[in-house]
Tab-separated table of C-alpha atoms and ligand atoms in Angstrom:
chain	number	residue	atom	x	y	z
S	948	UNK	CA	155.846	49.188	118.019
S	949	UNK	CA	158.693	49.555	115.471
S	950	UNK	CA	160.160	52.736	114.754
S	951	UNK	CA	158.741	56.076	115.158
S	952	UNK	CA	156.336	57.344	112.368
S	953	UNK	CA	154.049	59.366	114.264
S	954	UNK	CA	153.344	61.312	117.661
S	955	UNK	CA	150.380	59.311	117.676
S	956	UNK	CA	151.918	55.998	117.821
S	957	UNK	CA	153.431	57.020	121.691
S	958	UNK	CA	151.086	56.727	124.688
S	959	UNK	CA	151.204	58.852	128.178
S	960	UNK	CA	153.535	56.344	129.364
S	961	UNK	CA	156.291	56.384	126.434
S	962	UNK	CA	156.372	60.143	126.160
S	963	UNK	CA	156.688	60.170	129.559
S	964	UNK	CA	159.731	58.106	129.289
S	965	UNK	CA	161.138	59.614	126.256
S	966	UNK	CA	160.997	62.893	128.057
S	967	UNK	CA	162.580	61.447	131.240
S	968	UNK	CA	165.380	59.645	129.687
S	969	UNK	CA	165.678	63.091	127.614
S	970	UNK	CA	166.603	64.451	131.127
S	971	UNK	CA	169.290	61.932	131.515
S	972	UNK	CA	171.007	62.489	128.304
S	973	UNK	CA	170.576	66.654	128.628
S	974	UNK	CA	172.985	66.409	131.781
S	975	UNK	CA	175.543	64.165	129.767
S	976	UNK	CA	175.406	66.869	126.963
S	977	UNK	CA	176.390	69.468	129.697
S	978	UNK	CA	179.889	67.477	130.838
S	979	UNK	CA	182.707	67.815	128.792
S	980	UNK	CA	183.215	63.976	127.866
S	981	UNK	CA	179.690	63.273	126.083
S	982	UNK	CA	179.768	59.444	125.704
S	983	UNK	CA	177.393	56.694	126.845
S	984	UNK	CA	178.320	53.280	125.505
S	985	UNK	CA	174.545	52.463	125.206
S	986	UNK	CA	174.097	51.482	121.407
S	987	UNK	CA	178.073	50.247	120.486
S	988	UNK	CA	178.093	48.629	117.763
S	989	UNK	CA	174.620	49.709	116.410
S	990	UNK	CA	174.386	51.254	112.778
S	991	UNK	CA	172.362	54.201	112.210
S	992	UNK	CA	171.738	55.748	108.435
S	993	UNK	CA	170.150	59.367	108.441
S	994	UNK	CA	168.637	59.174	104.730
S	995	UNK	CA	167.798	62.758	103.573
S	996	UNK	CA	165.402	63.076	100.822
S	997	UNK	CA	165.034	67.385	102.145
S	998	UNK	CA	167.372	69.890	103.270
S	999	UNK	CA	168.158	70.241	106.806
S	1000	UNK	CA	169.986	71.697	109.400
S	1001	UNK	CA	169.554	71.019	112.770
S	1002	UNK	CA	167.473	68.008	112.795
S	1003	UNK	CA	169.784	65.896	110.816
S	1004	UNK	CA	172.555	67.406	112.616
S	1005	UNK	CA	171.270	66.327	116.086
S	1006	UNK	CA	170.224	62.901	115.144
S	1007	UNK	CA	173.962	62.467	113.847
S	1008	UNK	CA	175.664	63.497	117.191
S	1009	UNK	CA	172.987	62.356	119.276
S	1010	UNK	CA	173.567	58.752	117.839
S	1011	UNK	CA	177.878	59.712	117.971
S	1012	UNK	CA	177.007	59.968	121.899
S	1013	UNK	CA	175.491	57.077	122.506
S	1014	UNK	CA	178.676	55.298	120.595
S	1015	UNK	CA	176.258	53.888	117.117
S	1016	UNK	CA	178.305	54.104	113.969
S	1017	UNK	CA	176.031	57.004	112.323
S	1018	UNK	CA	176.417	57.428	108.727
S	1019	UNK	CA	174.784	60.658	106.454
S	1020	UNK	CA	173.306	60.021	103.149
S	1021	UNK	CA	171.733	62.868	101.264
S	1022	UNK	CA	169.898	62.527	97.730
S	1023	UNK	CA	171.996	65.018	96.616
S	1024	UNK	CA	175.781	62.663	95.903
S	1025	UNK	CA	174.506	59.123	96.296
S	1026	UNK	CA	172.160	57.147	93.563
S	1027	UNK	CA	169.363	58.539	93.893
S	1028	UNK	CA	170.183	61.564	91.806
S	1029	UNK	CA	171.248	58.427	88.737
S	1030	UNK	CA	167.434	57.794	88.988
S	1031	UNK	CA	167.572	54.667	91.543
S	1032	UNK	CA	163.927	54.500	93.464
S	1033	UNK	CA	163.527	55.339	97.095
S	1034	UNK	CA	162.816	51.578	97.112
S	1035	UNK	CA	165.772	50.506	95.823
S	1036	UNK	CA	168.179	52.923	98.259
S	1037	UNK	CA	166.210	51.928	101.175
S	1038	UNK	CA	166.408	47.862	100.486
S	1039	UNK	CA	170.166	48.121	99.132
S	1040	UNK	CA	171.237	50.239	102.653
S	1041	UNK	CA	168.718	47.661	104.502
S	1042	UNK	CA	170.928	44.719	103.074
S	1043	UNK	CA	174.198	45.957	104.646
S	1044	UNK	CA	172.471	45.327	108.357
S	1045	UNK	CA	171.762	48.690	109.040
S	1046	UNK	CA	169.841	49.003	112.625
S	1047	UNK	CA	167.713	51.839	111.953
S	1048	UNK	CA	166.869	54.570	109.397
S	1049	UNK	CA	166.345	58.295	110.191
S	1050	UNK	CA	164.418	59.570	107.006
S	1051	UNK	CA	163.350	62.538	105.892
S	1052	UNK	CA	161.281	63.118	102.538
S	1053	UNK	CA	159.123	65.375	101.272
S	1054	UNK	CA	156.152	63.237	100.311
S	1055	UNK	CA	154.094	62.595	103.208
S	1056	UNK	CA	153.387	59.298	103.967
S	1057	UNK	CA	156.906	58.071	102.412
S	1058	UNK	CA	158.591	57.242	106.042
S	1059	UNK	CA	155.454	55.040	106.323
S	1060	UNK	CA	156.135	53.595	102.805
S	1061	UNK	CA	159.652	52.985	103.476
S	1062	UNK	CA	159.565	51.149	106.927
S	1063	UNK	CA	157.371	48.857	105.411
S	1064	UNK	CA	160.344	47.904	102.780
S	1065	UNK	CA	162.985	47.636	105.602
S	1066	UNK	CA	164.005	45.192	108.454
S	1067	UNK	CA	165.240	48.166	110.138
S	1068	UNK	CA	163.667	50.331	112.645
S	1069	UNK	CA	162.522	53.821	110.563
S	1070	UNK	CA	162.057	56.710	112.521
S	1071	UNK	CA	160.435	59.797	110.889
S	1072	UNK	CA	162.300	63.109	110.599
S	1073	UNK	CA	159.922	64.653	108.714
S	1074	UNK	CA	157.659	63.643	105.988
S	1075	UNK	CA	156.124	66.217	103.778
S	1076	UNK	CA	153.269	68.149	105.343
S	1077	UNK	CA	152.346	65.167	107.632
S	1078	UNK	CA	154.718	64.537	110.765
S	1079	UNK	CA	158.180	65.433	112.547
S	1080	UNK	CA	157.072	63.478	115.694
S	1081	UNK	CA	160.835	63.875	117.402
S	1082	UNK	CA	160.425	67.976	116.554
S	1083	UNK	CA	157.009	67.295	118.918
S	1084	UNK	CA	158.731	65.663	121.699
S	1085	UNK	CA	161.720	67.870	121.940
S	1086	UNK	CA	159.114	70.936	121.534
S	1087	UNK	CA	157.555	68.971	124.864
S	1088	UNK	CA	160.672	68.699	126.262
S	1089	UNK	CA	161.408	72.672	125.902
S	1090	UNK	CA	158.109	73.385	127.012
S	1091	UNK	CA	157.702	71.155	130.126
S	1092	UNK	CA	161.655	72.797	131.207
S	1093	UNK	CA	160.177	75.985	131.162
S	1094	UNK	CA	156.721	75.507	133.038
S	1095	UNK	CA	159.193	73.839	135.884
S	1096	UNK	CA	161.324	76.787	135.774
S	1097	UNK	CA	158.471	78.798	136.839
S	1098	UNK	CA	157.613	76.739	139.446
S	1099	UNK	CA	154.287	75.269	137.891
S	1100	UNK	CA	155.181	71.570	137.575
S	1101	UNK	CA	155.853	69.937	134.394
S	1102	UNK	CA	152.250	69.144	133.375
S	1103	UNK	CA	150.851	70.006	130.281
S	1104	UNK	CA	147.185	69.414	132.035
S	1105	UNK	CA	145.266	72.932	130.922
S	1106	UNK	CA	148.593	74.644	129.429
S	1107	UNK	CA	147.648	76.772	126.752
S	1108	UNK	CA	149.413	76.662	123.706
S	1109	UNK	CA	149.215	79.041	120.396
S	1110	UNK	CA	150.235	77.898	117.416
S	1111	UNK	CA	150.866	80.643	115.067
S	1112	UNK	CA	151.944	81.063	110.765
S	1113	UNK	CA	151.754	78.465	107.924
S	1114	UNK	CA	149.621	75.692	109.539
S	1115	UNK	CA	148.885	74.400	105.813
S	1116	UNK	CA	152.902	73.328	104.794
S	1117	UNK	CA	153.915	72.533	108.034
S	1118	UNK	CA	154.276	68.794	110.123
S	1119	UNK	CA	155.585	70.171	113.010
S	1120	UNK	CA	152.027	71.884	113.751
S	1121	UNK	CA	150.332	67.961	112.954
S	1122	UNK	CA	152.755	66.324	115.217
S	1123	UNK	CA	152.478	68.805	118.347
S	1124	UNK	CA	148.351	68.156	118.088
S	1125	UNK	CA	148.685	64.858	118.269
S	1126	UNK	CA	151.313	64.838	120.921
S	1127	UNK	CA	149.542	67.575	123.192
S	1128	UNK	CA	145.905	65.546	122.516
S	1129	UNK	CA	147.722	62.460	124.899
S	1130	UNK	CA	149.596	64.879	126.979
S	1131	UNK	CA	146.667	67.389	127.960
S	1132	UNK	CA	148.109	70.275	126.409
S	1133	UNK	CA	144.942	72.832	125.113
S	1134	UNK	CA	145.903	74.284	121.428
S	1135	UNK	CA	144.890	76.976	119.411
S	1136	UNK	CA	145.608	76.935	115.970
S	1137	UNK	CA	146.215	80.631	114.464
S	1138	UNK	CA	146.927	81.515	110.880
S	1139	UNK	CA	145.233	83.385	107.690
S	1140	UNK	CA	142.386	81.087	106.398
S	1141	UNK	CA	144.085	80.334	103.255
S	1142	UNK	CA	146.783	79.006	105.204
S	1143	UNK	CA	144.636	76.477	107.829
S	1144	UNK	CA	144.544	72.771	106.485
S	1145	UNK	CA	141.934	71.247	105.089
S	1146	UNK	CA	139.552	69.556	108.041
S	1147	UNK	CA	141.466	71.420	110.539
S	1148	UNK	CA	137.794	71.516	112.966
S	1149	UNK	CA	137.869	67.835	113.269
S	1150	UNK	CA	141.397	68.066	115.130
S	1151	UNK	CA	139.799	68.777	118.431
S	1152	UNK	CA	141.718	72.199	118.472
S	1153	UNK	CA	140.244	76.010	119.179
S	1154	UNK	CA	140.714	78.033	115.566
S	1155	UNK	CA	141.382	81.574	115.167
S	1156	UNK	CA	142.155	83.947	112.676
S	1157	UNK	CA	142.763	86.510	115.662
S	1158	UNK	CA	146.568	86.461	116.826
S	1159	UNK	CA	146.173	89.854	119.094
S	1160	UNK	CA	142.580	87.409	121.074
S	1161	UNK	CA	144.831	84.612	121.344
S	1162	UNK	CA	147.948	86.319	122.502
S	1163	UNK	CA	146.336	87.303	125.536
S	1164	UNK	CA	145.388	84.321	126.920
S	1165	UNK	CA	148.718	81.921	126.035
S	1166	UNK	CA	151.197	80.496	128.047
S	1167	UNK	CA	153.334	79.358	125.223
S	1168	UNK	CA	153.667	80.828	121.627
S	1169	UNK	CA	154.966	78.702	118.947
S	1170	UNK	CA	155.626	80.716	115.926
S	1171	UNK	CA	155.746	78.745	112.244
S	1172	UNK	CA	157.942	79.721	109.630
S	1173	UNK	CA	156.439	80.400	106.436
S	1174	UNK	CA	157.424	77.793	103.987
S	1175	UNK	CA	157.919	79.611	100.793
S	1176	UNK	CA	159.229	76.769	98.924
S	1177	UNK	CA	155.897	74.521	99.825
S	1178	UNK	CA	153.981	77.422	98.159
S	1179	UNK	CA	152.760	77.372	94.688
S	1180	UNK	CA	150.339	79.910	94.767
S	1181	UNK	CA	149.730	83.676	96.636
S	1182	UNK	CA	148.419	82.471	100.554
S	1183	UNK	CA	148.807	86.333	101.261
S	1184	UNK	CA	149.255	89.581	99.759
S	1185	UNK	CA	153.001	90.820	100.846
S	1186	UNK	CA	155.439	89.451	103.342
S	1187	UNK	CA	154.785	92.184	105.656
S	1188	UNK	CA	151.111	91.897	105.231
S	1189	UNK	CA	151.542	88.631	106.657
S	1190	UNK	CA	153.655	89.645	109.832
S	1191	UNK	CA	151.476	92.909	110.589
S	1192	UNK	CA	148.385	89.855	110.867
S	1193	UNK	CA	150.164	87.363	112.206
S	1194	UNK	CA	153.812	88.056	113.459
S	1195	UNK	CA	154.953	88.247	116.730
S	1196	UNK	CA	155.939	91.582	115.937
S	1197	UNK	CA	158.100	93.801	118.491
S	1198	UNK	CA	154.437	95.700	119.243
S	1199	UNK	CA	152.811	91.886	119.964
S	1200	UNK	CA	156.212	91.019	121.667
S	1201	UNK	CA	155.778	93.835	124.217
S	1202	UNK	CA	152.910	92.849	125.115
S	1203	UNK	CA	153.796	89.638	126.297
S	1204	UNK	CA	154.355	88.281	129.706
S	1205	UNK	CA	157.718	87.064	130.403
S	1206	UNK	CA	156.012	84.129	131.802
S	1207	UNK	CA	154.731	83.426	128.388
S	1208	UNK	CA	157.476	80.776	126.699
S	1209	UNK	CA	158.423	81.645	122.852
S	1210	UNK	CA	158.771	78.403	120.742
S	1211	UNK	CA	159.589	78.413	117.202
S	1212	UNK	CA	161.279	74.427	115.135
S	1213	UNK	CA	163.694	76.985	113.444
S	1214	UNK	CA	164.577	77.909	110.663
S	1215	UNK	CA	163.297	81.068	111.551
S	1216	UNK	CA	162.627	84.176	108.970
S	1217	UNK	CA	162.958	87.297	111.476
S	1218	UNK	CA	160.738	90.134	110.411
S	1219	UNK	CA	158.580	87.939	108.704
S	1220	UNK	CA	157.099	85.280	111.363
S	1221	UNK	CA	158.779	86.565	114.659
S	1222	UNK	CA	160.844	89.827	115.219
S	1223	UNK	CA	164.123	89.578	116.707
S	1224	UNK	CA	163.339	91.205	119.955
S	1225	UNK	CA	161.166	88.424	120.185
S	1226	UNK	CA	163.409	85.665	118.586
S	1227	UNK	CA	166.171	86.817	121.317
S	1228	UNK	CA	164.220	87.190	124.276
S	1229	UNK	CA	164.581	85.787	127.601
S	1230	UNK	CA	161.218	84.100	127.319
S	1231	UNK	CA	162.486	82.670	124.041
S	1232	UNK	CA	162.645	78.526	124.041
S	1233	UNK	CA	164.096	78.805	120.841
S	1234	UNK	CA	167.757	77.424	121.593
S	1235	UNK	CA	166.412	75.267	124.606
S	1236	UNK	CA	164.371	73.443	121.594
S	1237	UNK	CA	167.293	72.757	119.948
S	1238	UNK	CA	169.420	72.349	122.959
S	1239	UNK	CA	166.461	69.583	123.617
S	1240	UNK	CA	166.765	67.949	120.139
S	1241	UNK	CA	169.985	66.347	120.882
S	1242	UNK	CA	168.980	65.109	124.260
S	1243	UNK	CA	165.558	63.858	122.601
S	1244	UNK	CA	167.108	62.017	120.213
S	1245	UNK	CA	169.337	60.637	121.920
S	1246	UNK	CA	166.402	58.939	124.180
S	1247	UNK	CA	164.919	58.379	121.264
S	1248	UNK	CA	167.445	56.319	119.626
S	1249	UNK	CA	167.925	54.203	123.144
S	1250	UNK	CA	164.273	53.419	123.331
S	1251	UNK	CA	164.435	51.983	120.326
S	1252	UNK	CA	167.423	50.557	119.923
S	1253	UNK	CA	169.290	50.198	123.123
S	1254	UNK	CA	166.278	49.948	125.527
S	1255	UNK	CA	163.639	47.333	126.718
S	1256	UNK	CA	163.991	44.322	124.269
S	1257	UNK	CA	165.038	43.251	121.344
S	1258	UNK	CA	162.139	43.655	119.143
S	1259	UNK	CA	162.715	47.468	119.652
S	1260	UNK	CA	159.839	48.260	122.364
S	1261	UNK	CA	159.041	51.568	123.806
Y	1585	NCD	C1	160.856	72.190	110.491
Y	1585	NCD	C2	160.767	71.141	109.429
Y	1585	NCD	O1	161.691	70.929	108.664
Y	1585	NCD	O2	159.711	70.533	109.405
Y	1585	NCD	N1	162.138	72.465	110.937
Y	1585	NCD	C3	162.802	71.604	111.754
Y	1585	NCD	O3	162.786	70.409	111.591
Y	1585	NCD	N2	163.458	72.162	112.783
Y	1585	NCD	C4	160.052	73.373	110.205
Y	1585	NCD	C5	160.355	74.215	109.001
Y	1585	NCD	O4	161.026	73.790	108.068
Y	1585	NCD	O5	159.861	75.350	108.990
């Protein structure tokens, strides 16, 4: 395997290790010297066709702490916005040896596109409405944390897991199925009809347009932001429409278990998707997740480029 493109390309076995290695680099984030010397010398580019925050961010430190040379480039300030192609970039950034790409775009199917125009390992940070396979893993990585915490193991055998909002716009729903299908994980898919994607039934996932029948029954909640500027049309009638259906509201909040773990890939839009009481909680995951991108990225990285051989094996 080359690269990372989707949370389908990684067997039991290499989540298993991404996850474990994960645990390594989450205790080297806690000490106050965070540096391995694991990939000196390697070159990292995060290319970044789409805004973001913490996912660029975390790829950029997480390669700092493992010692690569980790440089940003953003469409916005370099030639893409003089009208050079995507092909073009990609080959002309290839050329100067880089070791691996970190892309994000919003076509899907681009990160595909462009690791077959590169010698360099391309790792997906999100493409479009199709995958964010490292926001699956460190989602795993939250999740699995907090089932230990309660004593249950870290087993995703039978776990069930809601996912809740704009299902239609969003890759980080995509990637989790396919990650949970290998890891054992049982998901229900919530959200308004005219937000569910098409073929959703042939995902092998329960479907409900009932958030208060699911609610009850969850041991994790992931809540999806609703992605506005994916959105040409009206999906639903008013903003607060939307979170009296499907919000985890204060009212849906207090009827949760603490036991029940509160996900959400950020950025969030409180009173819209997920209240703040619920955003804040004690049961929320939603600073362990990004906590977890760092150290997930990290592993990441040093499976691919630090790890097994030289051809870039998991
Ligand atoms: C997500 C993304 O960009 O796909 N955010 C993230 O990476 N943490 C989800 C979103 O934008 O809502």
């Amino acid at each position: 395997m080359k690269g990372l493109l989707s949370a389908a390309d990684l067997n039991a076995h290499e989540i298993e290790s991404i996850l474990d290695v994960a645990e390594e680099m989450h205790t080297i984030q806690q000490r106050p010297v965070k540096k391995l010397p694991a990939l000196r010398g390697r070159t990292i580019v995060n290319l970044f066709f789409e805004d973001s925050t913490r996912t660029r961010t975390s790829f950029e430190i997480a390669g700092k702490w493992l010692s690569a040379d980790t440089i940003n480039v953003s469409a916005k300030g370099s030639s893409v916005s003089k009208g050079e192609s995507m092909r073009d970039t990609m080959m002309t950034l290839d050329s100067m040896g880089v070791d691996a790409f970190v892309i994000r775009h919003s076509s899907s199917g681009a990160v595909a596109q462009a690791a077959s125009w590169v010698k360099a390992q391309c790792i997906n940070a999100g493409d479009g409405q199709h995958e964010h396979p490292t926001q699956a893993l460190l989602d795993a990585f939250a999740m699995r944390q907090h089932f230990r915490t309660l004593g249950e193991g870290g087993s995703f055998a039978g776990k069930r897991i809601a996912i809740v909002g704009d299902l239609l716009h969003s890759r980080v729903v995509r990637s989790n199925v396919l990650l949970q299908r290998t890891l054992g994980g049982k998901v229900t898919l919530v959200a308004p009809p005219t937000l569910l994607p098409m073929g959703v039934d042939t995902w092998g996932c329960e479907v409900s347009s009932d958030f208060d029948a699911v609610l009850d029954e969850a041991d994790i909640v992931m809540m999806l932001r609703v992605q506005r500027e994916r959105m040409s049309g009206g999906f639903f009638p008013t903003a607060r429409e939307y979170a009296a259906s499907y919000g985890l509201t204060e009212e849906r909040f207090a009827r949760l278990s603490p036991t029940v773990g509160i996900c959400h890939p950020g950025p969030m839009n409180r009173g819209v998707e997920i209240s703040s009481a619920a955003a804040d909680a004690i049961n929320s995951l939603v600073l362990d997740q990004v906590s977890a991108g760092v150290a997930v990225r990290m592993s990441v990285l040093y499976h691919l480029l630090g790890g097994a051989d030289e051809e870039g094996q998991l």
